[in-house]
Structure formats: structure tokens, C-alpha cells
PDB file of N, CA and C in Angstrom:
ATOM      1  N   MET A 285      24.284 -88.546 100.826  1.00 39.00           N
ATOM      2  CA  MET A 285      24.722 -89.560 101.781  1.00 39.00           C
ATOM      3  C   MET A 285      24.343 -90.945 101.256  1.00 39.00           C
ATOM      4  N   ARG A 286      25.264 -91.852 101.302  1.00 45.00           N
ATOM      5  CA  ARG A 286      25.016 -93.200 100.792  1.00 45.00           C
ATOM      6  C   ARG A 286      24.253 -94.033 101.810  1.00 45.00           C
ATOM      7  N   SER A 287      23.406 -94.910 101.291  1.00 51.00           N
ATOM      8  CA  SER A 287      22.665 -95.816 102.171  1.00 51.00           C
ATOM      9  C   SER A 287      23.614 -96.855 102.736  1.00 51.00           C
ATOM     10  N   LYS A 288      23.333 -97.233 103.965  1.00 52.00           N
ATOM     11  CA  LYS A 288      24.097 -98.339 104.547  1.00 52.00           C
ATOM     12  C   LYS A 288      23.684 -99.601 103.799  1.00 52.00           C
ATOM     13  N   THR A 289      24.598-100.493 103.619  1.00 50.00           N
ATOM     14  CA  THR A 289      24.264-101.750 102.954  1.00 50.00           C
ATOM     15  C   THR A 289      24.566-102.915 103.865  1.00 50.00           C
ATOM     16  N   MET A 290      23.799-103.975 103.648  1.00 49.00           N
ATOM     17  CA  MET A 290      24.051-105.220 104.366  1.00 49.00           C
ATOM     18  C   MET A 290      24.533-106.199 103.310  1.00 49.00           C
ATOM     19  N   SER A 291      25.710-106.728 103.474  1.00 53.00           N
ATOM     20  CA  SER A 291      26.285-107.630 102.482  1.00 53.00           C
ATOM     21  C   SER A 291      26.480-109.021 103.062  1.00 53.00           C
ATOM     22  N   PHE A 292      26.320-110.004 102.212  1.00 53.00           N
ATOM     23  CA  PHE A 292      26.669-111.356 102.624  1.00 53.00           C
ATOM     24  C   PHE A 292      27.187-112.105 101.411  1.00 53.00           C
ATOM     25  N   ALA A 293      28.015-113.085 101.652  1.00 52.00           N
ATOM     26  CA  ALA A 293      28.522-113.932 100.580  1.00 52.00           C
ATOM     27  C   ALA A 293      28.489-115.366 101.064  1.00 52.00           C
ATOM     28  N   SER A 294      28.065-116.241 100.205  1.00 55.00           N
ATOM     29  CA  SER A 294      28.024-117.657 100.547  1.00 55.00           C
ATOM     30  C   SER A 294      29.445-118.193 100.652  1.00 55.00           C
ATOM     31  N   GLU A 295      29.711-118.953 101.714  1.00 61.00           N
ATOM     32  CA  GLU A 295      31.057-119.521 101.868  1.00 61.00           C
ATOM     33  C   GLU A 295      31.342-120.540 100.772  1.00 61.00           C
ATOM     34  N   ALA A 296      30.294-121.231 100.330  1.00 60.00           N
ATOM     35  CA  ALA A 296      30.474-122.230  99.281  1.00 60.00           C
ATOM     36  C   ALA A 296      30.749-121.574  97.928  1.00 60.00           C
ATOM     37  N   PHE A 297      30.181-120.388  97.726  1.00 62.00           N
ATOM     38  CA  PHE A 297      30.349-119.662  96.469  1.00 62.00           C
ATOM     39  C   PHE A 297      30.787-118.227  96.767  1.00 62.00           C
ATOM     40  N   PRO A 298      32.051-118.042  97.149  1.00 63.00           N
ATOM     41  CA  PRO A 298      32.519-116.719  97.567  1.00 63.00           C
ATOM     42  C   PRO A 298      32.374-115.645  96.489  1.00 63.00           C
ATOM     43  N   SER A 299      32.328-116.050  95.219  1.00 64.00           N
ATOM     44  CA  SER A 299      32.204-115.050  94.159  1.00 64.00           C
ATOM     45  C   SER A 299      30.777-114.513  94.054  1.00 64.00           C
ATOM     46  N   THR A 300      29.836-115.153  94.747  1.00 63.00           N
ATOM     47  CA  THR A 300      28.442-114.725  94.703  1.00 63.00           C
ATOM     48  C   THR A 300      28.155-113.865  95.921  1.00 63.00           C
ATOM     49  N   ALA A 301      28.279-112.573  95.767  1.00 65.00           N
ATOM     50  CA  ALA A 301      28.024-111.658  96.880  1.00 65.00           C
ATOM     51  C   ALA A 301      26.897-110.711  96.497  1.00 65.00           C
ATOM     52  N   TYR A 302      26.042-110.403  97.456  1.00 72.00           N
ATOM     53  CA  TYR A 302      24.919-109.508  97.217  1.00 72.00           C
ATOM     54  C   TYR A 302      24.973-108.368  98.222  1.00 72.00           C
ATOM     55  N   SER A 303      24.569-107.201  97.791  1.00 79.00           N
ATOM     56  CA  SER A 303      24.468-106.058  98.699  1.00 79.00           C
ATOM     57  C   SER A 303      23.042-105.542  98.678  1.00 79.00           C
ATOM     58  N   PHE A 304      22.505-105.261  99.841  1.00 81.00           N
ATOM     59  CA  PHE A 304      21.154-104.722  99.949  1.00 81.00           C
ATOM     60  C   PHE A 304      21.202-103.403 100.703  1.00 81.00           C
ATOM     61  N   THR A 305      20.355-102.473 100.281  1.00 88.00           N
ATOM     62  CA  THR A 305      20.225-101.239 101.051  1.00 88.00           C
ATOM     63  C   THR A 305      19.453-101.566 102.316  1.00 88.00           C
ATOM     64  N   SER A 306      19.468-100.676 103.277  1.00 90.00           N
ATOM     65  CA  SER A 306      18.724-100.933 104.519  1.00 90.00           C
ATOM     66  C   SER A 306      17.233-101.069 104.223  1.00 90.00           C
ATOM     67  N   GLU A 307      16.736-100.315 103.223  1.00 92.00           N
ATOM     68  CA  GLU A 307      15.319-100.416 102.856  1.00 92.00           C
ATOM     69  C   GLU A 307      15.008-101.791 102.266  1.00 92.00           C
ATOM     70  N   GLU A 308      15.896-102.289 101.404  1.00 91.00           N
ATOM     71  CA  GLU A 308      15.697-103.613 100.814  1.00 91.00           C
ATOM     72  C   GLU A 308      15.767-104.696 101.890  1.00 91.00           C
ATOM     73  N   THR A 309      16.717-104.559 102.795  1.00 91.00           N
ATOM     74  CA  THR A 309      16.855-105.524 103.887  1.00 91.00           C
ATOM     75  C   THR A 309      15.597-105.548 104.731  1.00 91.00           C
ATOM     76  N   GLU A 310      15.078-104.372 105.069  1.00 94.00           N
ATOM     77  CA  GLU A 310      13.852-104.293 105.867  1.00 94.00           C
ATOM     78  C   GLU A 310      12.685-104.938 105.125  1.00 94.00           C
ATOM     79  N   SER A 311      12.586-104.678 103.829  1.00 94.00           N
ATOM     80  CA  SER A 311      11.511-105.258 103.023  1.00 94.00           C
ATOM     81  C   SER A 311      11.606-106.786 102.992  1.00 94.00           C
ATOM     82  N   ILE A 312      12.814-107.295 102.815  1.00 93.00           N
ATOM     83  CA  ILE A 312      13.030-108.748 102.789  1.00 93.00           C
ATOM     84  C   ILE A 312      12.651-109.364 104.132  1.00 93.00           C
ATOM     85  N   LEU A 313      13.090-108.744 105.221  1.00 94.00           N
ATOM     86  CA  LEU A 313      12.781-109.272 106.554  1.00 94.00           C
ATOM     87  C   LEU A 313      11.285-109.224 106.839  1.00 94.00           C
ATOM     88  N   LEU A 314      10.609-108.166 106.393  1.00 96.00           N
ATOM     89  CA  LEU A 314       9.153-108.083 106.577  1.00 96.00           C
ATOM     90  C   LEU A 314       8.442-109.186 105.800  1.00 96.00           C
ATOM     91  N   GLU A 315       8.889-109.447 104.583  1.00 95.00           N
ATOM     92  CA  GLU A 315       8.292-110.504 103.761  1.00 95.00           C
ATOM     93  C   GLU A 315       8.470-111.869 104.439  1.00 95.00           C
ATOM     94  N   ILE A 316       9.671-112.133 104.934  1.00 95.00           N
ATOM     95  CA  ILE A 316       9.937-113.399 105.629  1.00 95.00           C
ATOM     96  C   ILE A 316       9.063-113.509 106.874  1.00 95.00           C
ATOM     97  N   THR A 317       8.977-112.429 107.645  1.00 96.00           N
ATOM     98  CA  THR A 317       8.162-112.416 108.863  1.00 96.00           C
ATOM     99  C   THR A 317       6.697-112.669 108.540  1.00 96.00           C
ATOM    100  N   ASP A 318       6.185-112.018 107.489  1.00 96.00           N
ATOM    101  CA  ASP A 318       4.788-112.214 107.094  1.00 96.00           C
ATOM    102  C   ASP A 318       4.519-113.661 106.697  1.00 96.00           C
ATOM    103  N   ARG A 319       5.457-114.253 105.966  1.00 96.00           N
ATOM    104  CA  ARG A 319       5.275-115.653 105.543  1.00 96.00           C
ATOM    105  C   ARG A 319       5.290-116.599 106.740  1.00 96.00           C
ATOM    106  N   ILE A 320       6.179-116.342 107.690  1.00 96.00           N
ATOM    107  CA  ILE A 320       6.237-117.179 108.895  1.00 96.00           C
ATOM    108  C   ILE A 320       4.943-117.052 109.682  1.00 96.00           C
ATOM    109  N   LYS A 321       4.456-115.814 109.860  1.00 97.00           N
ATOM    110  CA  LYS A 321       3.198-115.602 110.585  1.00 97.00           C
ATOM    111  C   LYS A 321       2.049-116.306 109.885  1.00 97.00           C
ATOM    112  N   SER A 322       2.029-116.255 108.560  1.00 96.00           N
ATOM    113  CA  SER A 322       0.982-116.919 107.790  1.00 96.00           C
ATOM    114  C   SER A 322       1.051-118.434 107.985  1.00 96.00           C
ATOM    115  N   ASP A 323       2.267-118.987 107.920  1.00 96.00           N
ATOM    116  CA  ASP A 323       2.444-120.428 108.129  1.00 96.00           C
ATOM    117  C   ASP A 323       2.004-120.839 109.528  1.00 96.00           C
ATOM    118  N   ILE A 324       2.340-120.029 110.524  1.00 96.00           N
ATOM    119  CA  ILE A 324       1.942-120.320 111.902  1.00 96.00           C
ATOM    120  C   ILE A 324       0.426-120.310 112.011  1.00 96.00           C
ATOM    121  N   HIS A 325      -0.210-119.320 111.386  1.00 95.00           N
ATOM    122  CA  HIS A 325      -1.678-119.221 111.436  1.00 95.00           C
ATOM    123  C   HIS A 325      -2.316-120.452 110.784  1.00 95.00           C
ATOM    124  N   VAL A 326      -1.804-120.850 109.629  1.00 95.00           N
ATOM    125  CA  VAL A 326      -2.335-122.030 108.935  1.00 95.00           C
ATOM    126  C   VAL A 326      -2.186-123.266 109.817  1.00 95.00           C
ATOM    127  N   ASN A 327      -1.030-123.433 110.443  1.00 95.00           N
ATOM    128  CA  ASN A 327      -0.805-124.590 111.315  1.00 95.00           C
ATOM    129  C   ASN A 327      -1.732-124.568 112.527  1.00 95.00           C
ATOM    130  N   GLU A 328      -1.964-123.376 113.090  1.00 96.00           N
ATOM    131  CA  GLU A 328      -2.884-123.264 114.227  1.00 96.00           C
ATOM    132  C   GLU A 328      -4.297-123.656 113.816  1.00 96.00           C
ATOM    133  N   MET A 329      -4.716-123.239 112.617  1.00 95.00           N
ATOM    134  CA  MET A 329      -6.055-123.587 112.140  1.00 95.00           C
ATOM    135  C   MET A 329      -6.172-125.097 111.920  1.00 95.00           C
ATOM    136  N   LYS A 330      -5.119-125.705 111.379  1.00 95.00           N
ATOM    137  CA  LYS A 330      -5.120-127.160 111.177  1.00 95.00           C
ATOM    138  C   LYS A 330      -5.216-127.882 112.514  1.00 95.00           C
ATOM    139  N   GLN A 331      -4.475-127.397 113.513  1.00 95.00           N
ATOM    140  CA  GLN A 331      -4.520-128.016 114.839  1.00 95.00           C
ATOM    141  C   GLN A 331      -5.905-127.875 115.446  1.00 95.00           C
ATOM    142  N   LEU A 332      -6.504-126.700 115.290  1.00 95.00           N
ATOM    143  CA  LEU A 332      -7.838-126.463 115.834  1.00 95.00           C
ATOM    144  C   LEU A 332      -8.844-127.412 115.195  1.00 95.00           C
ATOM    145  N   LYS A 333      -8.766-127.571 113.868  1.00 95.00           N
ATOM    146  CA  LYS A 333      -9.676-128.487 113.178  1.00 95.00           C
ATOM    147  C   LYS A 333      -9.456-129.921 113.651  1.00 95.00           C
ATOM    148  N   SER A 334      -8.193-130.297 113.872  1.00 94.00           N
ATOM    149  CA  SER A 334      -7.893-131.647 114.354  1.00 94.00           C
ATOM    150  C   SER A 334      -8.497-131.877 115.733  1.00 94.00           C
ATOM    151  N   VAL A 335      -8.385-130.885 116.605  1.00 93.00           N
ATOM    152  CA  VAL A 335      -8.950-130.991 117.952  1.00 93.00           C
ATOM    153  C   VAL A 335     -10.469-131.082 117.867  1.00 93.00           C
ATOM    154  N   GLU A 336     -11.074-130.261 117.010  1.00 93.00           N
ATOM    155  CA  GLU A 336     -12.530-130.300 116.856  1.00 93.00           C
ATOM    156  C   GLU A 336     -12.985-131.658 116.328  1.00 93.00           C
ATOM    157  N   LEU A 337     -12.261-132.206 115.351  1.00 92.00           N
ATOM    158  CA  LEU A 337     -12.604-133.527 114.817  1.00 92.00           C
ATOM    159  C   LEU A 337     -12.451-134.609 115.881  1.00 92.00           C
ATOM    160  N   ALA A 338     -11.372-134.548 116.631  1.00 91.00           N
ATOM    161  CA  ALA A 338     -11.154-135.528 117.697  1.00 91.00           C
ATOM    162  C   ALA A 338     -12.259-135.437 118.733  1.00 91.00           C
ATOM    163  N   ASP A 339     -12.665-134.221 119.063  1.00 91.00           N
ATOM    164  CA  ASP A 339     -13.741-134.013 120.029  1.00 91.00           C
ATOM    165  C   ASP A 339     -15.050-134.611 119.516  1.00 91.00           C
ATOM    166  N   LYS A 340     -15.331-134.408 118.232  1.00 90.00           N
ATOM    167  CA  LYS A 340     -16.551-134.975 117.636  1.00 90.00           C
ATOM    168  C   LYS A 340     -16.504-136.501 117.663  1.00 90.00           C
ATOM    169  N   LEU A 341     -15.340-137.064 117.351  1.00 89.00           N
ATOM    170  CA  LEU A 341     -15.208-138.520 117.357  1.00 89.00           C
ATOM    171  C   LEU A 341     -15.429-139.086 118.753  1.00 89.00           C
ATOM    172  N   VAL A 342     -14.863-138.437 119.753  1.00 87.00           N
ATOM    173  CA  VAL A 342     -15.029-138.889 121.134  1.00 87.00           C
ATOM    174  C   VAL A 342     -16.488-138.769 121.541  1.00 87.00           C
ATOM    175  N   THR A 343     -17.113-137.649 121.175  1.00 87.00           N
ATOM    176  CA  THR A 343     -18.513-137.413 121.545  1.00 87.00           C
ATOM    177  C   THR A 343     -19.435-138.432 120.886  1.00 87.00           C
ATOM    178  N   THR A 344     -19.215-138.724 119.595  1.00 85.00           N
ATOM    179  CA  THR A 344     -20.102-139.658 118.891  1.00 85.00           C
ATOM    180  C   THR A 344     -19.842-141.108 119.273  1.00 85.00           C
ATOM    181  N   SER A 345     -18.655-141.414 119.779  1.00 77.00           N
ATOM    182  CA  SER A 345     -18.363-142.801 120.142  1.00 77.00           C
ATOM    183  C   SER A 345     -18.888-143.167 121.523  1.00 77.00           C
ATOM    184  N   ARG A 346     -19.351-142.180 122.261  1.00 70.00           N
ATOM    185  CA  ARG A 346     -19.863-142.470 123.609  1.00 70.00           C
ATOM    186  C   ARG A 346     -21.283-142.945 123.555  1.00 70.00           C
TER     187      ARG A 346
END
């Protein structure tokens, strides 16, 4: 039995078409999801540090 494939082609470059198996598609989506989660975590940590710094500045300026 053949694997289902997910295909897409760029409208700007119709001759450039790629086919992925369902396993490859799942792997690609997991990689993208992991990177997004990592970026979100990094941004949350930066925000937390900014809040902590702002809190210290307010506390020391009083």
C-alpha cells in the first residue's frame, strides 16, 4: 500500500513541486511546532527578566 502524500507547489514557481509522505509531513510539523514553542519560551523568559528588572528599578528608586 502506498503512503499518502501531501503535495504543494509554489504559485510563483509552478515547476517546483514537492511531495512528502505522511511521516515526513508529521516530522516537519513537529519540528516547526518545537521551534515555535522554544521561541515562545525564550520570549517569556525575556519578558520575565524585563519585569524583574523593572521591579528592581522601581524598588531601588523609592
